[in-house]
XYZ file of C-alpha atoms in Angstrom:
563
model
C 0.000 0.000 0.000
C 1.291 3.448 -0.977
C 0.342 5.113 2.267
C 1.367 2.471 4.765
C 4.287 3.598 6.810
C 6.869 1.087 7.890
C 9.939 2.631 9.498
C 13.028 0.486 8.965
C 15.517 0.619 11.833
C 18.812 1.840 10.456
C 22.291 1.452 11.895
C 25.378 -0.635 11.742
C 23.940 -3.619 13.654
C 20.966 -4.158 11.359
C 23.257 -4.146 8.354
C 24.309 -7.651 9.481
C 20.707 -8.962 9.233
C 20.277 -9.446 5.505
C 16.752 -10.971 5.529
C 15.149 -7.908 7.188
C 14.965 -5.432 4.283
C 13.386 -8.042 2.034
C 10.547 -8.520 4.503
C 9.946 -4.762 4.762
C 9.711 -4.663 0.981
C 7.298 -7.583 1.174
C 4.999 -5.621 3.507
C 5.030 -2.598 1.238
C 4.249 -4.650 -1.861
C 1.255 -6.513 -0.399
C 2.848 -9.927 -0.961
C 2.191 -13.095 0.995
C 3.461 -13.510 4.548
C 6.047 -16.001 3.278
C 8.280 -18.486 5.047
C 9.430 -16.068 7.736
C 9.374 -15.390 11.431
C 8.437 -11.750 12.029
C 9.903 -9.760 14.935
C 8.657 -6.283 15.908
C 10.987 -3.562 17.210
C 9.697 -0.057 18.051
C 6.946 -0.140 15.466
C 9.093 -1.624 12.678
C 8.741 -5.214 11.501
C 11.638 -7.485 10.562
C 11.507 -10.883 8.951
C 13.964 -13.734 9.429
C 13.767 -16.808 7.229
C 12.339 -19.808 9.067
C 15.427 -21.788 8.064
C 17.930 -19.485 9.782
C 16.702 -18.255 13.188
C 20.335 -17.769 14.210
C 20.065 -14.309 12.638
C 17.927 -13.166 15.601
C 21.018 -13.097 17.826
C 21.819 -9.702 16.336
C 18.723 -8.283 18.029
C 20.357 -8.754 21.427
C 23.033 -6.276 20.384
C 20.360 -3.647 19.661
C 18.299 -3.692 22.832
C 19.683 -5.171 26.029
C 16.872 -3.699 28.193
C 14.346 -6.067 26.596
C 16.324 -9.222 25.929
C 13.379 -11.293 24.655
C 11.983 -11.100 21.129
C 8.616 -12.540 20.180
C 8.667 -14.138 16.740
C 5.458 -14.788 14.797
C 5.034 -17.330 12.007
C 1.759 -17.314 10.049
C 0.376 -19.085 7.017
C 2.916 -18.395 4.212
C 0.026 -17.636 1.810
C -1.693 -15.135 4.131
C -2.398 -11.687 2.660
C -3.213 -8.348 4.364
C -1.945 -9.519 7.737
C -0.639 -6.176 8.961
C -2.717 -4.490 11.697
C -2.494 -1.585 14.104
C -0.439 -1.871 17.303
C -2.490 -2.327 20.482
C -1.956 -0.356 23.703
C -1.556 -2.414 26.879
C -0.871 -0.203 29.889
C 2.585 1.309 29.236
C 3.327 -0.972 26.270
C 2.223 -1.203 22.665
C 2.014 -4.679 21.178
C 2.001 -5.610 17.485
C -1.130 -7.251 16.145
C -1.821 -9.497 13.160
C -5.014 -10.063 11.206
C -5.507 -13.736 10.271
C -8.430 -13.524 7.875
C -8.154 -17.131 6.628
C -8.613 -18.644 10.142
C -5.195 -20.387 9.923
C -2.975 -20.918 12.978
C -0.184 -18.747 14.368
C 3.114 -19.963 15.824
C 4.705 -17.855 18.564
C 8.247 -18.185 19.957
C 10.206 -16.136 22.508
C 13.812 -15.753 21.421
C 16.080 -14.932 24.342
C 14.471 -17.370 26.792
C 17.108 -20.051 27.447
C 17.783 -22.939 29.804
C 19.497 -20.493 32.159
C 16.561 -18.074 32.522
C 13.419 -20.013 31.531
C 12.231 -20.198 35.169
C 12.228 -16.378 35.358
C 9.494 -16.046 32.708
C 5.707 -16.509 32.691
C 3.102 -16.148 29.964
C -0.696 -15.959 29.746
C -3.376 -15.924 27.013
C -6.468 -13.669 27.088
C -9.441 -13.992 24.714
C -11.321 -10.890 23.525
C -9.677 -8.789 26.230
C -11.923 -10.417 28.851
C -11.415 -14.175 29.321
C -8.084 -15.552 30.549
C -7.733 -18.840 28.691
C -4.260 -19.552 30.107
C -3.416 -17.987 33.486
C 0.122 -16.819 34.165
C 2.130 -20.015 33.683
C 5.630 -21.257 33.054
C 6.930 -21.301 29.492
C 5.547 -24.552 27.969
C 8.826 -25.784 26.499
C 12.167 -24.902 24.986
C 12.712 -25.629 21.324
C 15.620 -25.513 18.875
C 14.313 -25.620 15.330
C 14.280 -23.487 12.184
C 18.076 -23.224 12.052
C 18.455 -21.793 15.571
C 21.906 -22.127 17.170
C 20.503 -22.106 20.693
C 17.189 -23.070 22.387
C 14.355 -20.548 22.625
C 10.975 -20.457 24.355
C 8.163 -22.070 22.402
C 4.822 -20.544 23.451
C 2.661 -22.655 21.175
C 0.374 -22.700 18.190
C -2.770 -20.581 18.406
C -6.027 -20.673 16.470
C -9.313 -19.085 17.559
C -11.503 -18.183 14.526
C -13.776 -15.196 15.026
C -11.966 -14.241 18.251
C -9.008 -12.197 19.370
C -6.128 -13.486 21.501
C -3.538 -11.574 23.508
C -0.383 -13.552 24.383
C 1.855 -11.812 26.929
C 5.272 -12.784 28.318
C 6.985 -11.202 31.339
C 10.046 -11.619 33.532
C 9.071 -12.209 37.163
C 12.275 -10.536 38.401
C 11.956 -7.454 36.197
C 8.433 -6.463 35.151
C 9.857 -3.964 32.686
C 10.805 -6.956 30.535
C 7.349 -7.562 29.093
C 6.358 -8.322 25.499
C 3.103 -9.317 23.841
C 1.354 -10.091 20.555
C -2.319 -9.818 19.517
C -3.813 -12.261 16.989
C -7.140 -11.298 15.417
C -9.179 -13.864 13.477
C -11.741 -11.180 12.623
C -14.213 -12.332 9.936
C -15.695 -8.894 9.217
C -13.780 -5.635 8.715
C -16.778 -3.383 8.080
C -16.762 -0.396 10.510
C -19.685 -0.140 12.908
C -20.797 3.341 13.981
C -22.437 3.256 17.391
C -23.393 6.929 17.529
C -23.439 10.090 15.385
C -23.138 13.299 17.367
C -24.074 16.633 15.759
C -22.386 19.745 17.177
C -23.934 23.149 16.461
C -23.020 26.636 17.653
C -25.407 26.588 20.610
C -26.139 22.900 21.222
C -25.298 19.311 20.356
C -27.335 16.118 20.134
C -27.257 12.471 19.093
C -28.672 12.086 15.599
C -30.775 9.059 16.523
C -32.693 11.090 19.129
C -35.655 12.091 16.968
C -37.093 14.369 19.668
C -33.924 16.485 19.824
C -32.353 16.215 16.368
C -34.361 19.097 14.796
C -35.565 16.812 12.027
C -32.060 16.167 10.667
C -32.939 12.438 10.353
C -36.167 10.454 10.806
C -35.342 7.036 9.331
C -32.519 4.684 10.297
C -31.287 1.376 8.903
C -31.994 -1.604 11.159
C -29.096 -3.198 13.070
C -26.543 -0.577 11.863
C -28.419 2.613 12.843
C -27.148 4.430 9.738
C -29.506 7.366 8.910
C -31.415 7.049 5.634
C -32.643 10.650 5.275
C -29.855 12.684 6.939
C -30.002 16.380 5.904
C -29.510 19.822 7.448
C -29.248 23.488 6.374
C -25.874 24.871 5.236
C -23.696 26.444 7.948
C -25.875 25.020 10.744
C -23.472 22.219 11.797
C -20.054 22.932 13.321
C -18.877 19.313 13.238
C -20.051 15.721 12.939
C -18.530 13.228 15.375
C -18.648 9.517 14.520
C -18.301 7.000 17.373
C -17.092 3.518 16.374
C -17.373 0.106 17.915
C -14.018 -0.893 19.421
C -11.516 -1.584 16.600
C -8.101 -1.620 18.248
C -6.397 -3.812 15.614
C -8.077 -2.274 12.543
C -7.163 1.341 11.684
C -9.830 3.216 9.746
C -9.695 5.796 6.989
C -12.505 8.333 6.418
C -13.376 9.739 2.997
C -15.845 12.525 2.214
C -17.460 12.438 -1.224
C -19.247 15.646 -2.216
C -21.324 16.614 -5.229
C -21.767 20.396 -5.334
C -23.157 22.182 -8.395
C -22.630 19.073 -10.491
C -18.941 18.754 -9.519
C -17.959 15.561 -7.695
C -14.907 15.434 -5.445
C -13.474 12.959 -2.936
C -11.389 14.073 0.059
C -9.410 11.809 2.377
C -10.173 13.116 5.881
C -8.116 10.897 8.195
C -5.961 8.033 6.991
C -4.903 6.063 10.059
C -7.628 6.527 12.660
C -7.074 4.286 15.692
C -9.383 6.132 18.089
C -12.990 5.101 18.680
C -14.283 8.419 17.305
C -13.592 10.853 14.481
C -14.604 14.509 13.951
C -15.443 15.953 10.518
C -15.263 19.743 10.549
C -18.173 21.734 9.099
C -15.909 23.647 6.702
C -15.845 20.551 4.472
C -19.629 20.558 3.872
C -20.621 24.227 4.150
C -22.119 24.419 0.650
C -25.490 22.991 -0.448
C -25.143 19.650 -2.227
C -25.077 15.869 -1.847
C -22.443 14.318 0.422
C -21.390 10.849 1.551
C -19.118 9.729 4.385
C -17.233 6.498 3.589
C -15.405 4.608 6.365
C -13.249 1.570 5.676
C -10.180 -0.310 6.820
C -7.121 1.889 6.165
C -6.182 1.866 2.492
C -6.974 3.618 -0.763
C -10.636 4.002 -1.619
C -11.741 0.966 -3.597
C -9.035 -1.357 -2.235
C -11.517 -3.347 -0.133
C -14.792 -4.902 -1.364
C -18.057 -2.996 -0.907
C -19.243 -5.208 1.948
C -16.280 -4.011 4.053
C -17.173 -0.314 3.655
C -19.661 1.820 5.618
C -21.470 4.616 3.744
C -23.389 7.468 5.400
C -25.059 9.745 2.821
C -26.435 13.180 3.721
C -27.716 16.332 2.034
C -26.815 19.921 2.829
C -29.775 22.176 2.042
C -29.719 25.927 1.249
C -30.200 28.132 4.350
C -33.917 28.685 5.145
C -35.524 31.974 4.154
C -37.645 33.660 6.843
C -41.413 33.558 6.118
C -42.082 36.738 8.049
C -42.718 39.657 5.691
C -42.524 43.342 6.567
C -44.037 45.992 4.286
C -41.856 48.776 2.873
C -44.129 51.347 4.565
C -43.436 49.757 7.980
C -39.714 49.480 7.425
C -39.185 52.893 5.772
C -38.820 54.981 8.983
C -36.228 52.576 10.376
C -34.331 52.515 7.087
C -34.263 56.341 6.892
C -33.149 56.674 10.535
C -30.431 54.081 10.068
C -29.130 55.656 6.858
C -29.172 59.147 8.414
C -27.193 57.954 11.416
C -24.677 56.164 9.199
C -24.235 59.268 6.996
C -23.746 61.572 10.006
C -21.259 59.216 11.628
C -19.363 58.694 8.404
C -19.337 62.446 7.644
C -17.956 63.309 11.079
C -15.363 60.575 10.876
C -14.359 61.605 7.352
C -13.992 65.280 8.264
C -11.954 64.540 11.391
C -9.754 62.168 9.437
C -9.194 64.712 6.658
C -8.096 67.345 9.207
C -5.632 64.871 10.722
C -4.264 63.922 7.317
C -3.887 67.587 6.287
C -2.088 68.467 9.512
C 0.233 65.466 9.155
C 0.974 66.385 5.525
C 1.780 69.971 6.526
C 4.095 68.815 9.306
C 5.822 66.403 6.947
C 6.209 69.095 4.275
C 7.648 71.556 6.821
C 10.113 68.980 8.103
C 11.084 68.118 4.527
C 11.752 71.789 3.657
C 13.872 72.211 6.784
C 15.855 69.103 5.884
C 16.468 70.443 2.379
C 17.640 73.715 3.908
C 20.088 71.953 6.223
C 21.298 69.739 3.356
C 21.844 72.862 1.235
C 23.957 74.314 4.034
C 25.952 71.097 4.526
C 27.082 70.882 0.891
C 28.804 74.327 0.780
C 30.268 73.681 4.233
C 31.762 70.427 2.943
C 33.127 72.117 -0.191
C 34.587 74.950 1.888
C 36.517 72.473 4.023
C 37.748 70.659 0.917
C 38.896 73.904 -0.770
C 40.694 74.906 2.435
C 42.637 71.646 2.264
C 43.607 72.326 -1.385
C 44.706 75.862 -0.456
C 46.956 74.471 2.263
C 48.634 72.156 -0.243
C 49.165 75.033 -2.702
C 50.647 77.200 0.063
C 53.076 74.356 0.837
C 54.015 74.312 -2.856
C 52.865 70.669 -3.013
C 51.752 70.941 -6.656
C 51.446 67.153 -7.177
C 49.384 66.778 -4.033
C 47.202 69.751 -4.957
C 46.605 68.361 -8.469
C 45.726 64.923 -7.080
C 43.497 66.544 -4.462
C 41.779 68.685 -7.139
C 41.092 65.566 -9.248
C 39.544 63.837 -6.245
C 37.625 66.989 -5.353
C 36.222 67.274 -8.898
C 34.886 63.720 -8.805
C 33.563 64.181 -5.312
C 31.874 67.470 -6.228
C 30.226 65.773 -9.198
C 28.755 63.050 -6.917
C 27.506 65.639 -4.421
C 25.914 67.787 -7.133
C 24.305 64.790 -8.852
C 22.626 63.768 -5.609
C 22.003 67.268 -4.317
C 18.198 67.043 -4.587
C 17.942 63.555 -3.126
C 17.234 63.220 0.560
C 18.148 59.505 0.533
C 21.194 57.814 -0.970
C 22.131 54.173 -1.183
C 24.498 52.986 1.523
C 26.973 52.105 -1.246
C 26.989 55.700 -2.591
C 27.320 57.194 0.896
C 30.352 55.032 1.704
C 31.897 55.794 -1.710
C 31.674 59.575 -1.114
C 33.091 59.074 2.360
C 36.015 57.028 1.005
C 36.892 59.679 -1.621
C 36.823 62.419 1.003
C 39.069 60.486 3.411
C 41.539 59.789 0.602
C 41.762 63.542 -0.045
C 42.335 64.370 3.604
C 44.783 61.471 3.989
C 46.918 63.014 1.238
C 47.051 66.196 3.274
C 47.565 64.878 6.831
C 48.890 61.336 6.357
C 46.559 59.619 8.896
C 45.277 56.060 8.442
C 41.620 55.139 8.019
C 39.418 52.070 7.549
C 35.805 51.670 6.355
C 34.065 48.340 7.094
C 30.484 47.173 6.492
C 28.617 44.117 7.733
C 28.545 41.541 4.874
C 24.869 40.812 5.665
C 23.914 44.341 4.558
C 22.756 44.810 0.969
C 24.530 48.140 0.431
C 23.013 48.719 -3.007
C 19.378 48.352 -1.917
C 19.522 50.092 1.483
C 18.883 53.872 1.356
C 19.959 56.190 4.167
C 19.795 60.007 4.646
C 22.335 61.579 2.261
C 25.598 62.973 3.729
C 24.597 61.583 7.135
C 28.136 60.573 8.141
C 30.117 63.279 6.327
C 30.047 66.046 9.016
C 31.112 63.621 11.728
C 34.003 62.311 9.636
C 35.067 65.905 8.859
C 35.073 66.661 12.605
C 37.140 63.529 13.274
C 39.729 64.807 10.746
C 39.738 68.481 11.703
C 39.432 68.222 15.501
C 40.815 64.734 16.019
C 43.622 63.279 13.906
C 44.883 66.326 11.962
C 47.532 67.193 14.548
C 48.573 63.519 14.932
C 49.567 63.243 11.257
C 50.716 59.639 10.534
C 49.816 58.570 14.102
C 46.173 59.437 13.539
C 43.548 56.784 12.834
C 39.868 56.920 11.852
C 37.606 53.855 11.803
C 34.172 53.921 10.179
C 32.007 50.817 10.598
C 28.455 49.875 9.544
C 26.729 46.969 11.292
C 23.316 45.371 11.475
C 21.567 44.743 14.789
C 18.307 42.920 14.051
C 16.252 45.507 12.057
C 18.550 48.457 12.924
C 21.592 49.904 11.154
C 24.363 51.229 13.435
C 27.127 53.560 12.206
C 30.243 54.090 14.320
C 32.909 56.743 13.644
C 35.937 56.395 15.919
C 39.157 58.440 16.025
C 42.168 58.539 18.327
C 42.500 62.332 18.376
C 42.974 64.456 21.486
C 40.060 66.810 22.000
C 40.359 69.842 24.202
C 38.116 69.503 27.259
C 35.520 72.307 27.500
C 31.997 72.867 28.707
C 31.093 75.085 25.773
C 29.003 73.093 23.209
C 29.964 75.565 20.468
C 33.621 74.700 20.964
C 32.937 70.986 21.136
C 31.166 70.858 17.739
C 31.863 72.388 14.371
C 29.293 74.116 12.213
C 28.611 70.977 10.173
C 28.140 68.888 13.333
C 25.634 71.403 14.675
C 23.658 71.218 11.440
C 23.739 67.424 11.594
C 22.335 67.416 15.113
C 19.459 69.622 13.931
C 19.000 67.282 10.992
C 18.616 64.261 13.320
C 15.754 66.035 15.106
C 13.997 66.707 11.777
C 14.542 63.153 10.552
C 12.762 61.870 13.653
C 9.821 64.117 12.825
C 9.726 62.902 9.228
C 10.306 59.166 9.899
C 8.356 58.645 13.134
C 8.432 54.842 12.887
C 12.169 54.769 12.074
C 13.838 56.682 14.873
C 17.322 58.162 14.346
C 19.522 58.459 17.453
C 22.913 60.154 17.842
C 25.434 59.607 20.626
C 28.876 61.268 20.924
C 31.358 59.934 23.484
C 34.436 62.106 24.182
C 35.319 60.683 27.595
C 38.132 58.340 26.586
C 41.120 58.825 24.308
C 39.646 59.925 21.005
C 35.984 60.292 20.125
C 33.295 57.745 19.289
C 30.192 58.837 17.356
C 27.300 56.355 17.148
C 24.287 56.792 14.868
C 21.440 54.276 14.971
C 18.718 54.040 12.298
C 15.951 52.018 13.959
C 13.656 49.698 11.932
C 15.512 50.709 8.779
C 15.825 47.200 7.298
């Protein structure tokens, strides 16, 4: 079966047991049981040829906590023998369906002459009658190619019934294994109850006094409704209660025919519980529906007599019979519409005033930012020209020419982006690099620009010339007097959704309490610009921190929620 799941235990030890993979393939391909002994381990099934039981010794290397292994041998020609595992207190036991009423052989590998007196077994029929009370292991046997004796529990055959065979160690109750054999003649599901859940109540469908007319006729013996129907969107869920089916997993299908289109949906493939809920969202449209319940497999795998069908109709929602004249309803309609119009008008006007005020504030902040930007550009060019003048005065013609070439390119970039409030991070760092190269030619300091590799510099826009004034201050007031000993570090990092810029220099600032002396003209403009940026980008706060306490200065700028 395509949807059966058999997990094969992997690992080095199992690689020594060559017969096991072939048996797993056999289960998946729906072949006969074959000439094997089957051992279960943690939900996976392994087969060992009945001519070479010595292979089972490898199991002892896998699990020393449970040193006994129950081996099952069934009719080699048996088909469809796989069943659901059965819960027994803290354990789950494998179960086998024996549909041809043949016998089952059960052995306990790991029970030897040395420990046979430590083990007991019992047999229970239909989970109620103890056929064999807890007793000593019947005998030891050494057949089927075994290299050592093992416990032989017997041959079992009980057509139409179910047997549980359990083995335990009297000195360690944790060593307990079991197998369930099911000679079930009929696999057709039996629904004991259909519960309808609505928004405000719930009821059993077979209670005609309470079921709101959803069903009035039921099939004898099975109780399946014959005229099950209800209005659309009236049922939240349908719960089906089954007769106990611990060894037979069920699958539920929902067939619907809506507006002439037929569709089949698999609702739950491997249902081991004694109930199943079908949500109302699957039948919320008027049409014809049918619930099909069968032993787990694809629809159509099993014969019709093994399937349970529950048809039902979903009707259009009822229309109220109570009629109200237009003349009676007109005053209420007018009052309602008037109230809605007044409320909407007041809300609209108040909202328009808010939007206009916000637009005006944004426009004002934008104009102020443009003004500050316009002041920053000449300030930057003035500083650059001053540096060129100093080189000319020193008669450093080569340096001045190189500086002028850099300045020309830099001026072109600044002019090209002069009307843009935002620049890409890549452009901003490029301008910064050109400027520092120019000033390095003049003063000889060292500098480094680094950016977090996780940042997409091309696609991230930041306020134009944001870092420039702070870098100019680091040159002019920090490292200029240090010459070759000076150092400037510019770094860009990402902290979650924030971008953090750090400008660090090792210059020696003169201590003073006068803010005007601590900051240049460009730095003052930049501080004003930060205030305006926070007004313009209220959800993306910009923060500035300048630390001059230690040797040198550290400027930190954080753009919050910028990525």
